[in-house]
XYZ file of N, CA, C and O in Angstrom:
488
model
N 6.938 14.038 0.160
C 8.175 13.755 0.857
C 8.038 12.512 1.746
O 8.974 11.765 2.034
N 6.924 12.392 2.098
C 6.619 11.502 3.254
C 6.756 9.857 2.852
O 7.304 8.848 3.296
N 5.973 10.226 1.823
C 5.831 8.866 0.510
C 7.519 8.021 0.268
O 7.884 6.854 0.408
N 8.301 9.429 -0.194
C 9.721 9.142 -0.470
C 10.285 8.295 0.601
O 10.868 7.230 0.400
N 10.033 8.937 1.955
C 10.946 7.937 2.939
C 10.296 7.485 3.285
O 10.398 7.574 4.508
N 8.900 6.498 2.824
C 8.563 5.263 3.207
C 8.791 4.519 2.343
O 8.469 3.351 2.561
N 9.324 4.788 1.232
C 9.574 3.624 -0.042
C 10.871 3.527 0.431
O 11.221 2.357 0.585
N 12.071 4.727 0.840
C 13.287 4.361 1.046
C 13.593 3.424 2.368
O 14.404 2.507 2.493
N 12.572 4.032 3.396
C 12.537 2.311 4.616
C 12.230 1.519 4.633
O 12.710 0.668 5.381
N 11.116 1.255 3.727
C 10.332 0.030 3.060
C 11.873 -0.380 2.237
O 12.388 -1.212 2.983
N 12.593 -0.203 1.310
C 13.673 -0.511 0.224
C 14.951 -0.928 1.477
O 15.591 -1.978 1.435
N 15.080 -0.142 2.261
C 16.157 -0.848 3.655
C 15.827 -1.386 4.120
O 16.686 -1.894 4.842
N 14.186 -2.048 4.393
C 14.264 -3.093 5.209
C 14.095 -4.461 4.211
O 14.518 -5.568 4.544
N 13.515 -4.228 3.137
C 13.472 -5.068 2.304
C 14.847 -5.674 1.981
O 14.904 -6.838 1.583
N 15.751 -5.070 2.107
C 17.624 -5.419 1.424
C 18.091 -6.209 3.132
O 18.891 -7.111 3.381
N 17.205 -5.409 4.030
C 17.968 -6.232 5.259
C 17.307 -8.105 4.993
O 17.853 -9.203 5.097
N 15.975 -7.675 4.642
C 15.241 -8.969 4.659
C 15.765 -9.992 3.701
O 15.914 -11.170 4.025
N 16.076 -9.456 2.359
C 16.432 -10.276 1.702
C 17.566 -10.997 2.265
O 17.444 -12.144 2.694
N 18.761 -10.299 2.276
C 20.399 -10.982 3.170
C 19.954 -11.557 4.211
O 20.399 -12.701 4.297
N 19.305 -11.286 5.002
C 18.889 -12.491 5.894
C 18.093 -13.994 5.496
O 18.278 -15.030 6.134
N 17.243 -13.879 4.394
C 16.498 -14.430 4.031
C 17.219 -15.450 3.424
O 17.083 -16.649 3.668
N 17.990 -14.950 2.625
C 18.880 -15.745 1.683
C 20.092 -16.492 2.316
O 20.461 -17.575 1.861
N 20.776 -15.820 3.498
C 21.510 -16.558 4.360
C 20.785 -17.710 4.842
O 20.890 -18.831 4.344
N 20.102 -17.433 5.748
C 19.516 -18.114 6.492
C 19.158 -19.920 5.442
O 19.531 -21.073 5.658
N 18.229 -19.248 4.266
C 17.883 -20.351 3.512
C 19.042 -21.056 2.651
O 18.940 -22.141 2.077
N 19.712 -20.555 2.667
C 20.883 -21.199 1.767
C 22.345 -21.656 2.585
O 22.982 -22.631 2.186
N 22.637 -21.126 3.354
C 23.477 -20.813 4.133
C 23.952 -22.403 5.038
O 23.070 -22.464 5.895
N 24.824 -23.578 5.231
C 24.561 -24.329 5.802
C 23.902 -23.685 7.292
O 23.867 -22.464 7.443
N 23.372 -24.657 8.404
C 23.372 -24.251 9.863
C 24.901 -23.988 10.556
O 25.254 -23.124 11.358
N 25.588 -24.987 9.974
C 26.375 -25.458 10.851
C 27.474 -23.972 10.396
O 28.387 -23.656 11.158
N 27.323 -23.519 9.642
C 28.353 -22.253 8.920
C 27.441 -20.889 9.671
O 27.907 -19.884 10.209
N 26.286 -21.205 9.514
C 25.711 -19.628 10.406
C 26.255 -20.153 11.881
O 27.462 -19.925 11.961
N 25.934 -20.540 12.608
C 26.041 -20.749 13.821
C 27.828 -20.370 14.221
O 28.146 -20.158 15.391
N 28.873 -20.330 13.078
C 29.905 -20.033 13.475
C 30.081 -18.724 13.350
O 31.269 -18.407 13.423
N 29.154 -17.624 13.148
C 29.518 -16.158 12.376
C 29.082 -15.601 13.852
O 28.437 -16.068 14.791
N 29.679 -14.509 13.616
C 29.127 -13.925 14.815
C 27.489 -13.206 14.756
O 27.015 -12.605 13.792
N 26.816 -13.472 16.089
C 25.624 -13.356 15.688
C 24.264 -14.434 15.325
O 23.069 -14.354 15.040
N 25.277 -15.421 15.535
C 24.583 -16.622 14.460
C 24.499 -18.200 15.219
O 24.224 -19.340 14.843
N 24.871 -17.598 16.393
C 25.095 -18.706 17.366
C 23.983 -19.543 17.770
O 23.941 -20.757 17.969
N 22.969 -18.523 17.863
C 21.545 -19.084 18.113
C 21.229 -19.789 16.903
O 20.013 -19.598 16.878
N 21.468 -20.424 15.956
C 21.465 -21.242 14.788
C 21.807 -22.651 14.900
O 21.246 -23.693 14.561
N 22.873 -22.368 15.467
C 22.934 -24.226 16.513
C 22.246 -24.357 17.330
O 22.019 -25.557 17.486
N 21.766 -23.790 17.965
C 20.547 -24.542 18.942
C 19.142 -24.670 18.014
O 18.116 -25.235 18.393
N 19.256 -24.288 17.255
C 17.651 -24.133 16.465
C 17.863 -25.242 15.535
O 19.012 -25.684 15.534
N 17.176 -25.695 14.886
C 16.751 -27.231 13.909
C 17.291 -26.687 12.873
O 17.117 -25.488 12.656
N 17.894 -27.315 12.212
C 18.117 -26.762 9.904
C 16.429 -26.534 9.878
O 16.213 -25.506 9.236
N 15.392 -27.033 10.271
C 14.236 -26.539 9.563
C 13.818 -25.427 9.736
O 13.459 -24.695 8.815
N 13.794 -25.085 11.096
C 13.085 -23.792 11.501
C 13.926 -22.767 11.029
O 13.430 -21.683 10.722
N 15.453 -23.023 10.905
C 16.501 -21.429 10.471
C 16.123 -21.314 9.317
O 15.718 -20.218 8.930
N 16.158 -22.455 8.436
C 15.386 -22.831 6.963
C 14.185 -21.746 6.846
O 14.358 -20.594 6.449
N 12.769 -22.367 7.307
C 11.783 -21.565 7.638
C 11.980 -19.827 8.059
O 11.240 -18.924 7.669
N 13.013 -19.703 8.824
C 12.804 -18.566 9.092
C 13.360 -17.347 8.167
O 13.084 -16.147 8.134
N 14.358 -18.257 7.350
C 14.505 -17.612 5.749
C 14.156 -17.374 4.630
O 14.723 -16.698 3.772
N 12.661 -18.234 4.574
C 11.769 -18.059 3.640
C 11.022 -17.158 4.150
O 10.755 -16.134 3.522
N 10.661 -17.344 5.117
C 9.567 -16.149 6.121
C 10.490 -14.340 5.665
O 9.755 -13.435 5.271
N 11.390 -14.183 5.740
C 12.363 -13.556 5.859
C 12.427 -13.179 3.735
O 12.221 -12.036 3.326
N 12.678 -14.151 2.922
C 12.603 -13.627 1.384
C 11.022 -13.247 1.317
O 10.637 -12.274 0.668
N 10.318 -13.923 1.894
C 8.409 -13.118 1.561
C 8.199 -11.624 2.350
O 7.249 -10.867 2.152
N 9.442 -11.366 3.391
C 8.862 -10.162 4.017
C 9.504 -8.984 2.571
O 9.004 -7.931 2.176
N 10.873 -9.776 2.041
C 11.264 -9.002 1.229
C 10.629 -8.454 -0.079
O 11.060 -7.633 -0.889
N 9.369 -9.226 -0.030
C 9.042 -9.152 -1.198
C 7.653 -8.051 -0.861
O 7.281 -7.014 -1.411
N 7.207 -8.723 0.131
C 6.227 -8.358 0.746
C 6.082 -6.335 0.796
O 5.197 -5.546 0.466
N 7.229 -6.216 1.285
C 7.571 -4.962 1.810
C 7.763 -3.963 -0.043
O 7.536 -2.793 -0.352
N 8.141 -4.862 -0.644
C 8.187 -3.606 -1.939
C 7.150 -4.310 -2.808
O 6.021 -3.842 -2.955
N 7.447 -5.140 -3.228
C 5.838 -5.211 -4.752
C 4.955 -5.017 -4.566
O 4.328 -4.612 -5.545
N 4.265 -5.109 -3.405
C 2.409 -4.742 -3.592
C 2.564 -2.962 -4.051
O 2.144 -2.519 -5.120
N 3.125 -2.283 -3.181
C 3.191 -1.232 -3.751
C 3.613 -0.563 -5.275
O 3.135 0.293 -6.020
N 4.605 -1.326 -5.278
C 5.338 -1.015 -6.529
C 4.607 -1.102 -7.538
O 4.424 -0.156 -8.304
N 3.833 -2.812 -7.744
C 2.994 -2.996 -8.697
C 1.313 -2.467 -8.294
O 0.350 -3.036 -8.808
N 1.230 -1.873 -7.789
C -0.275 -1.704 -7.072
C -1.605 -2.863 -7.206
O -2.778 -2.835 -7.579
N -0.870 -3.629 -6.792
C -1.577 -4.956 -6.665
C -1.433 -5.289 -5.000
O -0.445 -5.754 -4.432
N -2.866 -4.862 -4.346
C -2.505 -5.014 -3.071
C -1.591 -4.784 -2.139
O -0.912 -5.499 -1.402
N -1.761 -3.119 -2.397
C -0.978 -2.505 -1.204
C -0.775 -2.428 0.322
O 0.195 -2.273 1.065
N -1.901 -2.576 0.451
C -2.432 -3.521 1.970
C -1.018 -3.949 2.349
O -0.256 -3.375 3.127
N -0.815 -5.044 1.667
C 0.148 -6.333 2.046
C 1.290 -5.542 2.679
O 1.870 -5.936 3.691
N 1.573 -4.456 2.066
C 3.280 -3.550 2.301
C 2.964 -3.286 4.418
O 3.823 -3.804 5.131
N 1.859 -2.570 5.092
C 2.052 -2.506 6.091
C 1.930 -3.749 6.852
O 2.677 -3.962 7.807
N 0.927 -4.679 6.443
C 0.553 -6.264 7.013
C 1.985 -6.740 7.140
O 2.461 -6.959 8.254
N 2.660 -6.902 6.064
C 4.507 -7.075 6.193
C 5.105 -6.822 7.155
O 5.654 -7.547 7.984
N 4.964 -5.250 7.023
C 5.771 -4.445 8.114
C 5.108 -4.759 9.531
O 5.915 -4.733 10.460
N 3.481 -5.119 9.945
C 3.333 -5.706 11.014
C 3.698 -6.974 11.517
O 3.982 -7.075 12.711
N 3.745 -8.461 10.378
C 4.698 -9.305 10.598
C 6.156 -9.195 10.588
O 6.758 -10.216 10.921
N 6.914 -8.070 10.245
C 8.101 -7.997 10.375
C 8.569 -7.761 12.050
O 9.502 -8.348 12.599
N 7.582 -6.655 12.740
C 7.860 -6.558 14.039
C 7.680 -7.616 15.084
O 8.303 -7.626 16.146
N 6.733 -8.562 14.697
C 6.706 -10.087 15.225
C 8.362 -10.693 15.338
O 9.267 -10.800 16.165
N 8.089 -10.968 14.041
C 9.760 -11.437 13.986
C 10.774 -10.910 14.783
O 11.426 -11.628 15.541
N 10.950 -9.747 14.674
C 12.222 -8.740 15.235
C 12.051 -8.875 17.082
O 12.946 -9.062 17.905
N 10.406 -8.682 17.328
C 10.521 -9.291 18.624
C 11.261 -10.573 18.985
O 12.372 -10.569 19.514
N 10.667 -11.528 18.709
C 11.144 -13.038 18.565
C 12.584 -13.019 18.301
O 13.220 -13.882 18.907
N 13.221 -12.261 17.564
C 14.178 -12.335 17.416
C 15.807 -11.440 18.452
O 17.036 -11.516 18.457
N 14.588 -10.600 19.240
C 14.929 -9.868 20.254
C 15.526 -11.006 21.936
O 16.501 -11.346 22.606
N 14.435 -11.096 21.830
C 14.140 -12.186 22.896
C 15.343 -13.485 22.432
O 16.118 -13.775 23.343
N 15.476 -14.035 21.481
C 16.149 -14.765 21.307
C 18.014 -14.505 21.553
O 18.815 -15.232 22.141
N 18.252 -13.072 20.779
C 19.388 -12.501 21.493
C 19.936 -12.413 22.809
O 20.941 -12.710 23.455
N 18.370 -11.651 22.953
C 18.130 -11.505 24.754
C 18.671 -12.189 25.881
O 19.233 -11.810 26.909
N 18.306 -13.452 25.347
C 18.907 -14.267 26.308
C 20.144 -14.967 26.040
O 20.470 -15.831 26.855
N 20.926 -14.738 24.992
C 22.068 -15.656 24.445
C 22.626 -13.962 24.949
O 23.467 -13.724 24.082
N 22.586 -12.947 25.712
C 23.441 -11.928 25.994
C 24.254 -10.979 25.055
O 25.305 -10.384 25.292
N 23.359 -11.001 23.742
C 23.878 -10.324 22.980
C 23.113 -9.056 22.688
O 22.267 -9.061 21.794
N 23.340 -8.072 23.326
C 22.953 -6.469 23.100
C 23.219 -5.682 21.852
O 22.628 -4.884 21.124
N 24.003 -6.084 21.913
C 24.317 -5.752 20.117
C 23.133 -5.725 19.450
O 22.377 -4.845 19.039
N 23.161 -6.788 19.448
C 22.051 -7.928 18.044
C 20.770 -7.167 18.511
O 20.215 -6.560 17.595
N 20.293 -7.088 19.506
C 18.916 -6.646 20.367
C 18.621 -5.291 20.018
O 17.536 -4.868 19.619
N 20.030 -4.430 20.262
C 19.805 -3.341 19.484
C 19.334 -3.002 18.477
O 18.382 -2.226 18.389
N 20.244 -3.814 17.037
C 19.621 -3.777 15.966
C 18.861 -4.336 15.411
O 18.672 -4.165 14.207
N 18.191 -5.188 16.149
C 16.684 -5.758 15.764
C 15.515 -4.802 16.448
O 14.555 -4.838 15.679
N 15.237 -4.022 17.509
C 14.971 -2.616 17.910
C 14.864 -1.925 16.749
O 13.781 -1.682 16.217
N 16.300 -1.474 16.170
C 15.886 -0.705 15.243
C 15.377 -0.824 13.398
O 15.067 0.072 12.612
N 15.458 -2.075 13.244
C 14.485 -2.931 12.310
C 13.305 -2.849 12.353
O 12.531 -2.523 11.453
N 12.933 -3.363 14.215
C 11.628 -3.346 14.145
C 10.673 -1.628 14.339
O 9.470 -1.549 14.093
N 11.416 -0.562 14.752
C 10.927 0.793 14.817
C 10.897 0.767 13.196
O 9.764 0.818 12.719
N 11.882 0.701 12.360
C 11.578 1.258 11.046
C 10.389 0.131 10.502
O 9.942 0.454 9.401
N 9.963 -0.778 10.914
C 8.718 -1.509 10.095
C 7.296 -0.937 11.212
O 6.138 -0.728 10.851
N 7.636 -0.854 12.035
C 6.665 0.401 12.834
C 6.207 1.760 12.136
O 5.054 2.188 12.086
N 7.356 2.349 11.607
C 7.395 3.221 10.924
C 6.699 3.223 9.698
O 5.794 3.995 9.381
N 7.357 1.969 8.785
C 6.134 1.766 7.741
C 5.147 1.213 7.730
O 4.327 1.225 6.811
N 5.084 0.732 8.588
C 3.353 0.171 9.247
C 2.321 1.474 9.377
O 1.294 1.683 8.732
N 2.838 2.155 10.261
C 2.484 3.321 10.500
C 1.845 3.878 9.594
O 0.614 3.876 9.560
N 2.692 4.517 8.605
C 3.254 5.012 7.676
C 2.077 4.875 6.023
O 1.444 5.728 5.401
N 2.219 3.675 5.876
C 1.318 3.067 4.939
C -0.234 2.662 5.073
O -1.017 2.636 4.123
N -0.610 2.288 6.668
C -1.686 2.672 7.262
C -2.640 3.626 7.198
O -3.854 3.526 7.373
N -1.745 4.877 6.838
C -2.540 6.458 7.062
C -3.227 6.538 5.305
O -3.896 7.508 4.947
């Protein structure tokens, strides 16, 4: 059972990662920065939002194939420990642009990659 809902939080955070990933990298700046949420995108460079969307498609990947294919399963919690990096960073970045919202649900991103960190660890 346990297994089950770490592939199914591992599979939700992976779908969050990807849509972010893929926004972010494809997405003009100047079009995120108008969405809500996305404000902190104009102050940041096209490279680094760039960057932080590739960072963002490798967590996606990160988080389901090693397991899936059992080729270095390792990688699935190492993920989930760089994912909580991010979600901090990305906390803090809300944080101070006064958006609680956003802070919230990067909180609970980063508990569920805690979770499979955790989780996949044992």
């Amino acid at each position: 059972m346990m297994n089950l809902v770490l592939w199914l939080a591992a599979g939700l955070l992976a779908a969050v990662a990807l849509l972010g990933g893929v926004t972010k990298t494809f997405v003009p700046r100047e079009r995120l920065a108008a969405v809500h949420g996305g404000g902190w995108t104009g102050d940041a460079g096209a490279g680094f939002v760039k960057a932080l969307g590739i960072l963002e498609l490798l967590a996606a990947a990160g988080l389901v194939l090693p397991a899936a294919l059992g080729v270095a399963p390792v990688l699935v919690p190492v993920t989930a420990g760089c994912w909580i990096l991010l979600m901090a960073g990305a906390m803090i970045t809300h944080g101070r642009r006064g958006e609680t919202a956003f802070v919230l649900l990067n909180l609970v991103y980063l508990a569920l990659a805690a979770f499979i960190a955790w989780g996949r660890f044992l």
